[in-house]
């Protein structure tokens, strides 16, 4: 059995903890959380109790007794935890964003590239985006032409997120673009291939220095496709996290307004079709209450994929997305911040390996 050290026991650590416990109890993975660590010891103890695990007072001792590090600290804590895990030769699941600065993201990529790892850009495991990517890759709707992505969320220092670090640029690296829309940038490159340049404008409506609450991006892709991304943190408390993705191809408009199961809508000259994107059948073996079912499924699926890869491929295991896909999204985000700082001047992107369209899922 793989022993998992859960490092960082706040909001997303709790979601992962719950999803992993469900997978273990349903016999769907040969793995279990056995140690926890958080500088806020009460959090580490609370999650350890869910698993009959041991809460540790030090990062090092939690990792010493594990095979896999599940890193869910706030963003600025990822580097230290990755370094400590790699020093112990552990497999690593690292939450997104990789780190607050592009330099630190590149360091994490260098540390993880040749080791078993996966990054928490979980939209790669959402059935609706898999259906979206595969519909585009099939070519049945003609060439992609232009994409419109909108991502909005209430400013996540309140409500169910309740995390003050998201208004601290040293801990978060920025606002809505790096913290939330790093997911969207990854999906854009998954569906459309590598981006080559970006222009951006940002705003700090709520006055937290370095924490943009609006980011408007115009992205050009190697294929010639263009895309716009609007990312916003507002104060509409009924909207915790909402996305709408539209893509015009030569012969169809494709769109979805749900970032897990869809449906994927397809309109062609022949009419409108709803493509259902079902979750895997094993999800029915989880027993989460209805109110948590979507969140648990969203995180159980990437977690199971990584743990299965570790069991089948051992040291050769590379989850999806890997650190180069994540780094590629970070390069777009970093170029967007540079563009915004230069009054919207276009910024070219380095050629990287992370943006191949329709990379394999799971
Ligand atoms: N993949 C996703 O969909 C998703 C969703 C939400 C958050 N996240 C990411 O997960 C990370 C955590 O976000 P959150 O919402 O859980 O924040 P949070 O504030 O709820 O929890 C963060 C926890 O990390 C702990 N921590 C800080 N430094 C640490 C260290 N060095 N070692 C161990 N623990 C440490 C804090 O005490 C806190 O308990 C962030 O990087 C965030 O962007 C990802």
Coordinates of N, CA, C and O and ligand atoms in Angstrom, one line a residue, residues 7-13 16 37-40 43 59 72-75 77-78 80 95-97 120-122 161 163 165-166 179 183 299, ligand 1:
X7 N 0.3 17.3 3.0 CA 1.1 18.4 3.5 C 0.2 19.7 3.2 O 0.1 20.1 2.0
X8 N -0.3 20.3 4.2 CA -1.2 21.5 4.0 C -2.6 21.0 4.2 O -3.1 20.2 3.3
X9 N -3.2 21.4 5.3 CA -4.6 20.8 5.7 C -5.6 21.8 5.7 O -6.5 21.8 6.7
X10 N -5.6 22.8 4.8 CA -6.7 23.8 4.7 C -7.8 23.4 3.8 O -8.2 22.2 3.8
X11 N -8.3 24.3 3.1 CA -9.5 24.0 2.2 C -9.3 22.9 1.2 O -10.0 21.9 1.3
X12 N -8.3 23.0 0.4 CA -8.2 22.0 -0.7 C -7.5 20.7 -0.1 O -7.8 19.6 -0.6
X13 N -6.7 20.9 0.9 CA -6.2 19.7 1.6 C -7.3 18.9 2.2 O -7.3 17.6 2.1
X16 N -9.1 17.1 -0.8 CA -8.3 15.9 -1.2 C -8.4 14.8 -0.2 O -8.5 13.6 -0.5
X37 N 0.6 17.0 7.9 CA 1.4 18.1 8.5 C 0.8 19.5 8.0 O 0.5 19.6 6.9
X38 N 0.7 20.4 9.0 CA 0.3 21.7 8.8 C 0.9 22.6 9.9 O 0.8 22.1 11.1
X39 N 1.4 23.7 9.7 CA 1.9 24.6 10.8 C 0.8 24.8 11.8 O 1.1 25.0 13.0
X40 N -0.4 24.9 11.3 CA -1.6 25.0 12.2 C -1.9 23.5 12.6 O -2.6 22.8 11.9
X43 N -5.3 21.7 12.4 CA -5.8 21.3 11.1 C -5.2 19.9 10.7 O -5.9 19.0 10.2
X59 N 7.4 19.0 8.9 CA 7.3 18.6 7.5 C 8.1 17.3 7.3 O 7.6 16.3 6.7
X72 N -0.5 20.5 -0.5 CA -1.7 21.4 -0.6 C -1.5 22.6 0.3 O -2.5 23.2 0.8
X73 N -0.3 23.0 0.5 CA 0.0 24.3 1.2 C -0.4 25.4 0.4 O -0.6 25.3 -0.8
X74 N -0.5 26.7 1.0 CA -0.7 27.8 0.1 C 0.5 27.9 -0.9 O 1.5 27.2 -0.7
X75 N 0.3 28.7 -1.9 CA 1.2 28.6 -3.1 C 2.6 28.8 -2.8 O 3.5 28.0 -3.2
X77 N 4.2 27.9 -0.3 CA 4.8 26.8 0.5 C 5.2 25.6 -0.4 O 5.8 24.7 0.1
X78 N 4.8 25.6 -1.7 CA 5.0 24.4 -2.5 C 6.5 24.1 -2.7 O 6.8 22.9 -2.6
X80 N 9.3 24.6 -0.9 CA 9.9 23.9 0.2 C 9.5 22.5 0.4 O 10.3 21.6 0.6
X95 N -0.2 20.8 -5.8 CA -1.3 21.7 -6.2 C -0.8 22.8 -7.1 O 0.4 23.1 -7.2
X96 N -1.7 23.3 -7.9 CA -1.5 24.5 -8.7 C -1.8 25.7 -7.8 O -2.5 25.6 -6.8
X97 N -1.3 26.9 -8.2 CA -0.2 27.2 -9.1 C 1.0 26.6 -8.5 O 1.1 26.4 -7.3
X120 N -1.9 19.6 -9.8 CA -3.4 19.7 -9.5 C -4.2 20.6 -10.4 O -5.2 21.2 -10.0
X121 N -3.9 20.6 -11.7 CA -4.7 21.3 -12.7 C -5.8 20.3 -13.1 O -5.8 19.7 -14.2
X122 N -6.8 20.3 -12.2 CA -7.8 19.2 -12.3 C -8.8 19.2 -13.5 O -9.4 18.2 -13.8
X161 N -13.8 29.6 0.9 CA -12.3 29.6 0.8 C -11.7 30.2 2.1 O -10.7 29.6 2.6
X163 N -9.5 32.3 3.0 CA -8.1 32.3 3.1 C -7.5 33.7 2.9 O -7.6 34.2 1.8
X165 N -4.4 34.5 2.7 CA -3.2 34.6 1.9 C -3.5 34.9 0.4 O -2.6 35.4 -0.3
X166 N -4.7 34.8 -0.1 CA -5.0 35.1 -1.5 C -5.0 36.6 -1.7 O -5.2 37.0 -2.9
X179 N -4.1 32.5 -9.8 CA -4.7 31.7 -8.7 C -5.8 30.8 -9.3 O -5.9 29.6 -9.0
X183 N -5.9 27.3 -14.4 CA -6.6 26.2 -14.9 C -7.1 26.4 -16.4 O -7.0 25.6 -17.2
X299 N -12.0 15.8 -7.6 CA -10.6 15.6 -7.0 C -10.3 14.1 -6.9 O -9.1 13.8 -6.9
Ligands
LIG1 N1 -6.8 22.4 -7.9 C1 -7.7 23.2 -7.4 O1 -8.8 23.2 -7.9 C2 -7.5 24.1 -6.2 C3 -8.5 24.6 -5.5 C4 -8.3 25.4 -4.4 C5 -7.0 25.7 -4.0 N2 -5.9 25.2 -4.7 C6 -4.5 25.5 -4.4 O2 -4.2 24.7 -3.2 C7 -3.3 25.5 -2.4 C8 -4.0 25.7 -1.0 O3 -5.2 26.4 -1.1 P1 -6.3 26.4 0.0 O4 -7.5 27.0 -0.5 O5 -6.4 25.0 0.6 O6 -5.7 27.4 1.1 P2 -5.9 27.3 2.7 O7 -5.5 28.6 3.3 O8 -7.3 26.9 3.0 O9 -4.9 26.2 3.2 C9 -3.5 26.3 3.1 C10 -2.9 25.5 4.3 O10 -1.5 25.5 4.1 C11 -0.9 25.5 5.3 N3 0.5 25.8 5.1 C12 1.1 27.0 4.9 N4 2.4 26.8 4.8 C13 2.7 25.5 4.9 C14 3.8 24.7 4.9 N5 5.0 25.2 4.7 N6 3.7 23.4 5.1 C15 2.5 22.8 5.4 N7 1.3 23.5 5.4 C16 1.4 24.9 5.2 C17 -1.7 26.6 6.0 O11 -1.5 26.6 7.5 C18 -3.1 26.2 5.6 O12 -3.7 25.3 6.5 C19 -3.1 26.8 -3.1 O13 -1.9 26.7 -3.9 C20 -4.3 26.9 -4.0 O14 -4.1 27.7 -5.2 C21 -6.2 24.4 -5.8

